[in-house]
Each structure stands twice: as structure tokens, then as C-alpha cells.
Coordinates of N, CA and C and ligand atoms in Angstrom, one line a residue:
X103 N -12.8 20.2 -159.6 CA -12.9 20.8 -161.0 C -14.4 20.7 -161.5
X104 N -14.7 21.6 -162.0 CA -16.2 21.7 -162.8 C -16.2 22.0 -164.3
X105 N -17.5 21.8 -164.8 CA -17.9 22.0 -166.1 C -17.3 23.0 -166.8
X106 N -16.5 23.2 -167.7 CA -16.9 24.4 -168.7 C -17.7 24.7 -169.7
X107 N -17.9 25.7 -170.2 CA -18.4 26.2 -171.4 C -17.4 26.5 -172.5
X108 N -17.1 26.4 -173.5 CA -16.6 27.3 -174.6 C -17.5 27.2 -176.1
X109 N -17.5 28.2 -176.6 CA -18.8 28.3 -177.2 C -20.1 27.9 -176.8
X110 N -20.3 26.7 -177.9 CA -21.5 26.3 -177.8 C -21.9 25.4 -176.6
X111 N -20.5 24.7 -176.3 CA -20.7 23.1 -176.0 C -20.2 23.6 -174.7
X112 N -20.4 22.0 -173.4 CA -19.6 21.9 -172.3 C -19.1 20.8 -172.3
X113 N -18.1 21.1 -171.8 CA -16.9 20.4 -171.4 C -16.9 19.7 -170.0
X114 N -16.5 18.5 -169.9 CA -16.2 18.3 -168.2 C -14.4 17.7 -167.9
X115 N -14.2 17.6 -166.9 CA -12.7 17.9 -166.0 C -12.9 16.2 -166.5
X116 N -11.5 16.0 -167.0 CA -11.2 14.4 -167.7 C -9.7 13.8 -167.7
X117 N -8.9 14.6 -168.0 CA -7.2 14.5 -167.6 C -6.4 15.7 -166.2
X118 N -6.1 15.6 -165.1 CA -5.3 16.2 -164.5 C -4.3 16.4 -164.7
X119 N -3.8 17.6 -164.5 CA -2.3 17.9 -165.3 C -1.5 17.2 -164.3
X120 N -1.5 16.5 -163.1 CA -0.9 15.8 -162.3 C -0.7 14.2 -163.1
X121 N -1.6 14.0 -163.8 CA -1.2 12.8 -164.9 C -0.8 12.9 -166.3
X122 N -1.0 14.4 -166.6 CA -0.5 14.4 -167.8 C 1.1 14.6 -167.3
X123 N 1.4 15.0 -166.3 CA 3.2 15.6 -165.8 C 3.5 14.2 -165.5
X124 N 3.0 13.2 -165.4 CA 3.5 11.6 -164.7 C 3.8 10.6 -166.2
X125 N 2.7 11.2 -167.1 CA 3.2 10.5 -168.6 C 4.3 11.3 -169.2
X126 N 4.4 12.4 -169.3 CA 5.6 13.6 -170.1 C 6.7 12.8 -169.0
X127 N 6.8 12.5 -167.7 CA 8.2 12.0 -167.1 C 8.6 10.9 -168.2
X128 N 7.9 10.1 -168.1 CA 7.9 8.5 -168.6 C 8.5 9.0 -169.9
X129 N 8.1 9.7 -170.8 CA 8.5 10.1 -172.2 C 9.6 10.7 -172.0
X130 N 10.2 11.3 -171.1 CA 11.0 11.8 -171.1 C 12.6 11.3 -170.9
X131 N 12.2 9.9 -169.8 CA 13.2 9.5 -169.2 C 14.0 8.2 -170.7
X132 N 12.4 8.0 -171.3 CA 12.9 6.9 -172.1 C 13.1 7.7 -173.3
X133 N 13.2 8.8 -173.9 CA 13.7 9.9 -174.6 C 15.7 9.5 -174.2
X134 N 15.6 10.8 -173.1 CA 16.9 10.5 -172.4 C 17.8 9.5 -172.5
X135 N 17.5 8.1 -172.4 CA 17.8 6.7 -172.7 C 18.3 6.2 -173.3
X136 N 16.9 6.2 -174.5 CA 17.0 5.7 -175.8 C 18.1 6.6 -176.9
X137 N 18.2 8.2 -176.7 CA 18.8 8.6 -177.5 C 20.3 9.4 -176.9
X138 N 20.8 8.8 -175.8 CA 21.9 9.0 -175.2 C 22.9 9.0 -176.1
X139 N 24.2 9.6 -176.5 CA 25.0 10.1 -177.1 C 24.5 10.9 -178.5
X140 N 23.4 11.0 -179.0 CA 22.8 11.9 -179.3 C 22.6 13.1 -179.6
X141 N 22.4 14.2 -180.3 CA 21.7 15.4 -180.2 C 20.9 15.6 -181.5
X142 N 19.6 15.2 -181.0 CA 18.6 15.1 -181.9 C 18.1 16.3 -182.1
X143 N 16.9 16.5 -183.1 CA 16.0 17.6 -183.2 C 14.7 17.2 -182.6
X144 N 14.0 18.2 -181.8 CA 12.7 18.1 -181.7 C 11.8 18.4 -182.9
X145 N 10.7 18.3 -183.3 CA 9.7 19.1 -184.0 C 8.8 19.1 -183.3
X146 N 8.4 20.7 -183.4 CA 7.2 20.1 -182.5 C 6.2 20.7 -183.5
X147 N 4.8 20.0 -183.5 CA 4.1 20.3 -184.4 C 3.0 20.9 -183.8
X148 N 2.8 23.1 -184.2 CA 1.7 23.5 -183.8 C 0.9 23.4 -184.2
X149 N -0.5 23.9 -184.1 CA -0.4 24.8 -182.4 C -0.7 23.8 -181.2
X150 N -1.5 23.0 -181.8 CA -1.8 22.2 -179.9 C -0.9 21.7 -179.0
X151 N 0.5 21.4 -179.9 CA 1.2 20.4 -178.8 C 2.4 21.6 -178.2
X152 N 2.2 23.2 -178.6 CA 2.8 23.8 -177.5 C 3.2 23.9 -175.9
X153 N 1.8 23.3 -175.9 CA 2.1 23.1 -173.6 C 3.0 21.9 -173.9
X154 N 2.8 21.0 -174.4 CA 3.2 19.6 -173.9 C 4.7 19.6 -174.1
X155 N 5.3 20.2 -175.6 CA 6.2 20.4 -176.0 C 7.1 21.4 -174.7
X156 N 6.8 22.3 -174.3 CA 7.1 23.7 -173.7 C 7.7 22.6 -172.1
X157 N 6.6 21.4 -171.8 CA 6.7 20.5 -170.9 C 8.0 19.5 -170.7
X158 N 7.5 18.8 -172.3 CA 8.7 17.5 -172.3 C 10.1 18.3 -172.6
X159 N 10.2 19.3 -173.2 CA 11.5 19.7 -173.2 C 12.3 20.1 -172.1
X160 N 11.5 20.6 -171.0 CA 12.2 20.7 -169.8 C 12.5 19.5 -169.1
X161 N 12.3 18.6 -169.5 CA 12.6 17.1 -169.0 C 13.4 16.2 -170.1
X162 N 14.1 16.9 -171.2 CA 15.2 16.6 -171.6 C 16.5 16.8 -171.4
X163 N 17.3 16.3 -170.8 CA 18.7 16.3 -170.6 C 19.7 15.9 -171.3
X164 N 19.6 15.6 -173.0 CA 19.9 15.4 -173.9 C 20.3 17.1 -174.5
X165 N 21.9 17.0 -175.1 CA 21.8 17.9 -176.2 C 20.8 18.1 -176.9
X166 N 20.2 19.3 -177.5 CA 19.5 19.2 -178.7 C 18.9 20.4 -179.4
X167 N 18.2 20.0 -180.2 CA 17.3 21.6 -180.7 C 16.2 21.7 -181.0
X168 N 15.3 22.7 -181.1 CA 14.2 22.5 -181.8 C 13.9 23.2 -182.6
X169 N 12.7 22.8 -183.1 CA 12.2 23.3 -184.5 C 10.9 23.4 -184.5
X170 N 9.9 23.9 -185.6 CA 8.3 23.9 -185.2 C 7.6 24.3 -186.4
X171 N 6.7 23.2 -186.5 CA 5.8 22.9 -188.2 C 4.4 23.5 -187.8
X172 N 3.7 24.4 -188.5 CA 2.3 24.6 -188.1 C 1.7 23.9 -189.1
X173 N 0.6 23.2 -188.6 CA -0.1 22.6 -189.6 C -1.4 22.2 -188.5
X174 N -2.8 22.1 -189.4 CA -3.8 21.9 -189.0 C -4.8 21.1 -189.9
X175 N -5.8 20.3 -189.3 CA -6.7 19.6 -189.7 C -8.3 19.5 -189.6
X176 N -8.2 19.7 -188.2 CA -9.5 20.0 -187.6 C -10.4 21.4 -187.7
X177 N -11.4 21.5 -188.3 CA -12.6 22.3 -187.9 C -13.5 22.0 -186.8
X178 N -13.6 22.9 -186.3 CA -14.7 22.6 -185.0 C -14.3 21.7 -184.3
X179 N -15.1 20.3 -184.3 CA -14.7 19.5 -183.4 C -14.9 18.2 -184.6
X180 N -14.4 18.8 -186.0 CA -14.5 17.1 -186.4 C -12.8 17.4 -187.5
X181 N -12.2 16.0 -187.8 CA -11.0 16.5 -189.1 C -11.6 16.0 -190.0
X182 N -11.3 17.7 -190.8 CA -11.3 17.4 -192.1 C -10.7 16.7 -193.2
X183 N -9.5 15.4 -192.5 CA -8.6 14.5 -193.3 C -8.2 15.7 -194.4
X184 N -7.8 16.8 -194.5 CA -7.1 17.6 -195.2 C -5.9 18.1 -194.2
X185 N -4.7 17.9 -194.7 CA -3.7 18.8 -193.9 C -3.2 19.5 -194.3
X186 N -3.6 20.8 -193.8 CA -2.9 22.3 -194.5 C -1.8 22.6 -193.5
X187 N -0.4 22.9 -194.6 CA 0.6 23.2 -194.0 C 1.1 24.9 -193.8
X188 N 0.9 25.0 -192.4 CA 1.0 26.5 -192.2 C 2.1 27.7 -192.3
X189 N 3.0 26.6 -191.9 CA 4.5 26.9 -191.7 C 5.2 26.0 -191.8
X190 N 6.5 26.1 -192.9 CA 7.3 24.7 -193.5 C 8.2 24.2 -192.8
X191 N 9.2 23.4 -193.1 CA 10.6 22.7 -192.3 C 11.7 23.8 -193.2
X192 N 12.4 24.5 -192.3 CA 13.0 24.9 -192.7 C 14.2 24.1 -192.5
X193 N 14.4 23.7 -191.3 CA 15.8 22.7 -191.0 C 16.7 22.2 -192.2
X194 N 17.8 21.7 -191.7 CA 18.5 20.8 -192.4 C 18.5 19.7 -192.0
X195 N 17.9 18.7 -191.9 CA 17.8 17.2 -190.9 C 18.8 16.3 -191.8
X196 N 19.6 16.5 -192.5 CA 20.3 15.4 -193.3 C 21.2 14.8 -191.8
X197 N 20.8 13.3 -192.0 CA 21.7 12.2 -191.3 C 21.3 12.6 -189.8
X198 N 20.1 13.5 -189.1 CA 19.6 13.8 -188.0 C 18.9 13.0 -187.7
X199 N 19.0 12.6 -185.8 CA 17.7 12.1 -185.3 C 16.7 13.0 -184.9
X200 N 15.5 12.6 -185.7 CA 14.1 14.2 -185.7 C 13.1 13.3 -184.6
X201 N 12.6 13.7 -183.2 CA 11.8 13.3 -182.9 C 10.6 14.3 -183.1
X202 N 9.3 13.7 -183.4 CA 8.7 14.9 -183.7 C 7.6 14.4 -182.2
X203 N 7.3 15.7 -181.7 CA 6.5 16.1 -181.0 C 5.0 16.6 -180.5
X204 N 3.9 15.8 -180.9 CA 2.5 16.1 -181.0 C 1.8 16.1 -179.9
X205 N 0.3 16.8 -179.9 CA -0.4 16.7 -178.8 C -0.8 15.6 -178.8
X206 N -2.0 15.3 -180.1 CA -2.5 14.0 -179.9 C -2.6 13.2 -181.3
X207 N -2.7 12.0 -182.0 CA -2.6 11.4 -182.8 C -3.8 10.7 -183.0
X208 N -4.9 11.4 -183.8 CA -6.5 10.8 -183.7 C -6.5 9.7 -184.9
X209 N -6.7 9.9 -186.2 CA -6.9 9.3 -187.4 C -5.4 9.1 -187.7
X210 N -4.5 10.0 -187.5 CA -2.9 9.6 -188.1 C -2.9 9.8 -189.0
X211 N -3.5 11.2 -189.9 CA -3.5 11.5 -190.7 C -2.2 12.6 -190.9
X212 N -2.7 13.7 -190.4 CA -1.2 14.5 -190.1 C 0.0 14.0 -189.4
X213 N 0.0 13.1 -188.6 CA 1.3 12.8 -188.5 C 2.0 11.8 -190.0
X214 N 1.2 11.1 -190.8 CA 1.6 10.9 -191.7 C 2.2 11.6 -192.2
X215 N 1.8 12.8 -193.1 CA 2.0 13.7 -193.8 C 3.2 14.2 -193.2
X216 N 3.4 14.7 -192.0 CA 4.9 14.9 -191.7 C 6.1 13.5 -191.9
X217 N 5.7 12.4 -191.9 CA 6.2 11.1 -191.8 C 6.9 11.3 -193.1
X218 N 6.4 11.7 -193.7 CA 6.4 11.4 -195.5 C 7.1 12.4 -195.7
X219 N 7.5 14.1 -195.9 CA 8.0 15.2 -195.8 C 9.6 14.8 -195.4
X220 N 9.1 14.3 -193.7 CA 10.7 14.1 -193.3 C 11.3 12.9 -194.1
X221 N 11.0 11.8 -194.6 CA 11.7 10.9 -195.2 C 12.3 11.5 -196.4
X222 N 11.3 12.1 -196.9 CA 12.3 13.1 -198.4 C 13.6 14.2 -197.9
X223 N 13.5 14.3 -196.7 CA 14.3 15.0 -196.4 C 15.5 14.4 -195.7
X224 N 15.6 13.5 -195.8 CA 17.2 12.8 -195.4 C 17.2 12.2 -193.8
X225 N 16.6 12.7 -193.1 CA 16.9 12.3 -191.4 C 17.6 10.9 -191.5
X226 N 18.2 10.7 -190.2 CA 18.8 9.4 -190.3 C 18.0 8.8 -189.8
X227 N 17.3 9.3 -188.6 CA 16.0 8.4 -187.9 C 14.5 9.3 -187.7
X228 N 13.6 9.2 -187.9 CA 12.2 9.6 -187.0 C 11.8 8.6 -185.8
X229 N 11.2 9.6 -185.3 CA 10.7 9.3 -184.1 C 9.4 10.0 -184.1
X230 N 8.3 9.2 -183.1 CA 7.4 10.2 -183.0 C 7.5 9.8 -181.0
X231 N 6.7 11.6 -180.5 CA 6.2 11.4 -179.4 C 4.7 11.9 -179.5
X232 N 4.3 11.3 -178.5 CA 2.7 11.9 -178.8 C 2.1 11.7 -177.0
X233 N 1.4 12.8 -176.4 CA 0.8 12.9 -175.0 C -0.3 12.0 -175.5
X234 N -1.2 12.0 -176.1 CA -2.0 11.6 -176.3 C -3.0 10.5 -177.4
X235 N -3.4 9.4 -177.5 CA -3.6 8.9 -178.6 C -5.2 8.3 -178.8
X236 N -5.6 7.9 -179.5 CA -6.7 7.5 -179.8 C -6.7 6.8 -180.8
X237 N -6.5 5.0 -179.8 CA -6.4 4.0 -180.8 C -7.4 3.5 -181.5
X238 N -8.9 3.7 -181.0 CA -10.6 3.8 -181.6 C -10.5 4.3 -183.2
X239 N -9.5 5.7 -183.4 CA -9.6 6.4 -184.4 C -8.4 6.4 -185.4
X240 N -7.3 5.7 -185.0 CA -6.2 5.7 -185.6 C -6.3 4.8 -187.1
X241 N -6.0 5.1 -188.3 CA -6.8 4.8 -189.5 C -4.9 4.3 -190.3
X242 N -4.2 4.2 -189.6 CA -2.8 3.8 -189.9 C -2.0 2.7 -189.5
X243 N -0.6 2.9 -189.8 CA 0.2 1.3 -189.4 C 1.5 1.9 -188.9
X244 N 1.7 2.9 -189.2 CA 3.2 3.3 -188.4 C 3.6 3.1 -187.0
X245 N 4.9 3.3 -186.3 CA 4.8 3.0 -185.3 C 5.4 4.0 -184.7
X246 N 4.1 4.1 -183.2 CA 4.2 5.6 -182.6 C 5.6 5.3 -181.6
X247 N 6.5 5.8 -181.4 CA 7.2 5.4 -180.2 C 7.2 5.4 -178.8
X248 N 6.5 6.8 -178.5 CA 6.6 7.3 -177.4 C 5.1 7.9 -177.4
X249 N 4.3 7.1 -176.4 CA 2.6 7.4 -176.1 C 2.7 7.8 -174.5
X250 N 1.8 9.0 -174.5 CA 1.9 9.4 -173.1 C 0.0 8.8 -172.3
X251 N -1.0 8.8 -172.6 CA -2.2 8.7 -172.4 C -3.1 8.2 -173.8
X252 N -3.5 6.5 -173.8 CA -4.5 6.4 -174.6 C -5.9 6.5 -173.9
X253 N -6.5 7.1 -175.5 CA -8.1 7.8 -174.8 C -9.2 7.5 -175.8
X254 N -10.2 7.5 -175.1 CA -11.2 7.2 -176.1 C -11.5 7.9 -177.0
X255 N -12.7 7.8 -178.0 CA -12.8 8.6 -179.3 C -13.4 10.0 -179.1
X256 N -13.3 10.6 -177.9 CA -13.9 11.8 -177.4 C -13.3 13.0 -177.9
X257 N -13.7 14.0 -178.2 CA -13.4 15.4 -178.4 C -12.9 15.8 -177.1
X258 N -11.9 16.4 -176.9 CA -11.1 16.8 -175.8 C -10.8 17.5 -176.3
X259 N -10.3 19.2 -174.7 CA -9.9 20.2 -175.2 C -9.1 20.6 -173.9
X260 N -8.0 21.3 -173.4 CA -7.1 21.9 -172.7 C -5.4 21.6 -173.1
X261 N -4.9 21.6 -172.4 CA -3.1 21.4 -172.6 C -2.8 21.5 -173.8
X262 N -3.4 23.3 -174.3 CA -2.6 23.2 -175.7 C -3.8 22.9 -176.7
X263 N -4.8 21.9 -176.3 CA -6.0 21.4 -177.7 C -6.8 22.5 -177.8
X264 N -7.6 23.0 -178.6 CA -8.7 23.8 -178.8 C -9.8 23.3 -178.9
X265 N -11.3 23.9 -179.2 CA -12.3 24.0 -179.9 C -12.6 25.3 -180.6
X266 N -12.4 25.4 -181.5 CA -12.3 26.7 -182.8 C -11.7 27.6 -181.4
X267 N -10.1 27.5 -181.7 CA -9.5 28.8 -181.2 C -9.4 28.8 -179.6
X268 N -10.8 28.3 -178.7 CA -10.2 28.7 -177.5 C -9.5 27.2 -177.1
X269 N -9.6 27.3 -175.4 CA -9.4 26.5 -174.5 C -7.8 25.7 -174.4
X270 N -7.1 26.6 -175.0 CA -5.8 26.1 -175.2 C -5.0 26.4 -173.9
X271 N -5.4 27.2 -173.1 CA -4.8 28.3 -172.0 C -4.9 27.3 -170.6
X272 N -5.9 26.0 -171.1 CA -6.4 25.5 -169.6 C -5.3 24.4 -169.3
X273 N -5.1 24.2 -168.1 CA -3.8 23.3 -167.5 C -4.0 21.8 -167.6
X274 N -5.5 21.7 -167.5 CA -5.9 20.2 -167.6 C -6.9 19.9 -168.8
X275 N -7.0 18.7 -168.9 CA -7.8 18.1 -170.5 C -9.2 18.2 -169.9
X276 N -10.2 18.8 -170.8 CA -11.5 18.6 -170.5 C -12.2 17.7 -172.2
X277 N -13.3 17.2 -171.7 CA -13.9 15.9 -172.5 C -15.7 16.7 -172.9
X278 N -15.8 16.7 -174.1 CA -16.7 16.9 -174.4 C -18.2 16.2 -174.1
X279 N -19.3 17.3 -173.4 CA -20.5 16.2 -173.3 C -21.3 16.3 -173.9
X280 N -22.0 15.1 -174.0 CA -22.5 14.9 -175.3 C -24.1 15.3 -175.1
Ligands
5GP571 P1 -5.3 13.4 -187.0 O1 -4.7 13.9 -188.3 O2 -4.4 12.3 -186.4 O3 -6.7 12.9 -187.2 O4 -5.5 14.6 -186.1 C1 -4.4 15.2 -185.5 C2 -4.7 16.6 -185.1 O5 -6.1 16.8 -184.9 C3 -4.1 16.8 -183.7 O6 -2.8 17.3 -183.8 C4 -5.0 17.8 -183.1 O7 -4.5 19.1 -183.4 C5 -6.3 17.5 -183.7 N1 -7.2 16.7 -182.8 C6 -7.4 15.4 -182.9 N2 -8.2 15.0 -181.9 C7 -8.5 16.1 -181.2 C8 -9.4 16.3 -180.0 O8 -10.0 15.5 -179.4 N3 -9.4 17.6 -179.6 C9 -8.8 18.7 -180.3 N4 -8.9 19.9 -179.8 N5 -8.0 18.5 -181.3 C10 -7.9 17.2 -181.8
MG572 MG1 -1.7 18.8 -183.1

């Protein structure tokens, strides 16, 4: 694997999608498991965690459904701790188990903000999953359930992540250089 370019910046080869498919198992199996007699909701929250989501779901063998929140935070390559919500919950989650579905979990700012939405909304349980985390930047106390890769405080882009718009198309994580 070699360097990329997108825009401005390069990128170098940092997660294999042969390790990101070895963590999505692991979430998957303890998914399966844990929520046996079950049929929960997914959420999956766009745009970044579409690969991952499009992934772990084929490695559920559980009843179930999904659903999908657009919301974003990031400019460029920094968050702007604002969460604009793109597209709402339309569901009915009353007395549902909602696991919600993310790419990555940096500051824990937007997964809050869904945290808080679904609790007004009745679910019987939340859950979170997340491919990715960054416990350097995590600015919270909740508890994540299901972590697929913790990673340093790096700007990363592939499986689904961007930098303004591109790099979502690439199969493996690349790591910003500095
Ligand atoms: P948080 O609200 O936890 O700070 O950020 C969560 C969202 O910011 C993620 O869902 C993701 O869309 C974006 N994000 C956080 N870290 C990165 C990163 O390293 N690269 C990219 N491309 N997006 C990130
Ligand atoms: Mg995201």
C-alpha cells in the first residue's frame, strides 16, 4: 500500500481492511449473543459509518431492522463540537432495543447528542457500536459497548471516513501526515 493524496494533504496506509473485518466479526458475534431472543433496531449514523454498517450487518444473524440518522460535525479535518442534524429519527423505538451504529467516536460529542434524543424517545435499551475510537479525545463518561479498533488522536480517512467529501470509497483507513 502507498501514500495518498486528497486535496491538500497525504495520507499513508494505517488500518487493513483485513483488521478492520477481524474487529466487525468480534462485534458481531457479541451482538448476536448478547441480544439473542431479540429483534432490535440498528441506527446507523451517516455518512461515515456506511461501509462499516453495510459490513456489521451482514454478520448479524439476529432478527432486525434498520434505520439511519444523518448528522455531522466535522469540517475539514477538525470538529466543530456543533452537531447538525441532517436527517431525523423517524422510527418508533418505544420499549425497542436501538443499537446505534458509528464509524468512529473522537470527542463523544455526537454520539451524545443521539444518546439524549433516543432517551426522550422511549427505547427500552441503547446500545452503542463503534469500529473505531479515540480514547486521547474522548471528552465523556458514557459507556461505549461494543469497540472495534482504539486509535490514536490522528485524523484518519477510508472505510466510509472522509476529508471534505472525498476518500470514503477506499477499503482501508489511511492516517494523516503530518
Ligand atoms: P465526535 O462528535 O465524537 O467528536 O466526532 C464524531 C464524528 O466526527 C464521527 O462520526 C466522524 O464522522 C467524525 N470524525 C471523528 N474523527 C475523525 C477522523 O479521524 N476522520 C474523519 N474523517 N472523521 C472523523
Ligand atoms: Mg460518523
Amino acid at each position: 500500500m502507498t501514500n495518498i493524496k486528497i486535496h491538500d494533504k497525504i495520507f499513508e496506509p494505517n488500518i487493513k481492511f483485513a483488521e478492520i473485518d477481524l474487529a466487525t466479526d468480534r462485534i458481531a458475534q457479541k451482538i448476536n449473543s448478547d441480544l439473542k431472543g431479540k429483534t432490535p433496531i440498528f441506527l446507523v449514523i451517516l455518512n461515515g459509518s456506511f461501509m462499516f454498517a453495510g459490513d456489521l450487518l451482514k454478520k448479524i444473524t439476529l432478527p432486525c431492522e434498520v434505520s439511519f440518522v444523518k448528522l455531522a460535525s466535522y469540517e475539514g479535518t477538525k470538529s466543530t463540537e456543533k452537531v447538525r442534524q441532517l436527517i431525523g429519527f423517524d422510527e418508533d423505538i418505544t420499549g425497542r432495543s436501538v443499537i446505534i451504529i458509528e464509524d468512529i467516536v473522537d470527542s463523544g460529542i455526537t454520539m451524545e447528542n443521539v444518546l439524549k434524543q433516543l432517551e426522550s424517545m422511549g427505547a427500552a435499551d441503547v446500545r452503542i457500536a463503534t469500529l473505531l475510537f479515540k480514547p486521547a479525545a474522548f471528552k465523556k463518561s458514557y459507556r461505549i459497548d461494543y469497540i472495534g479498533i482504539e486509535i490514536p488522536n490522528d485524523f484518519i480517512v477510508g472505510y466510509g471516513l472522509d476529508y471534505d467529501g472525498q476518500g470514503r470509497n477506499l477499503k482501508d483507513i489511511y492516517k494523516i501526515v503530518k
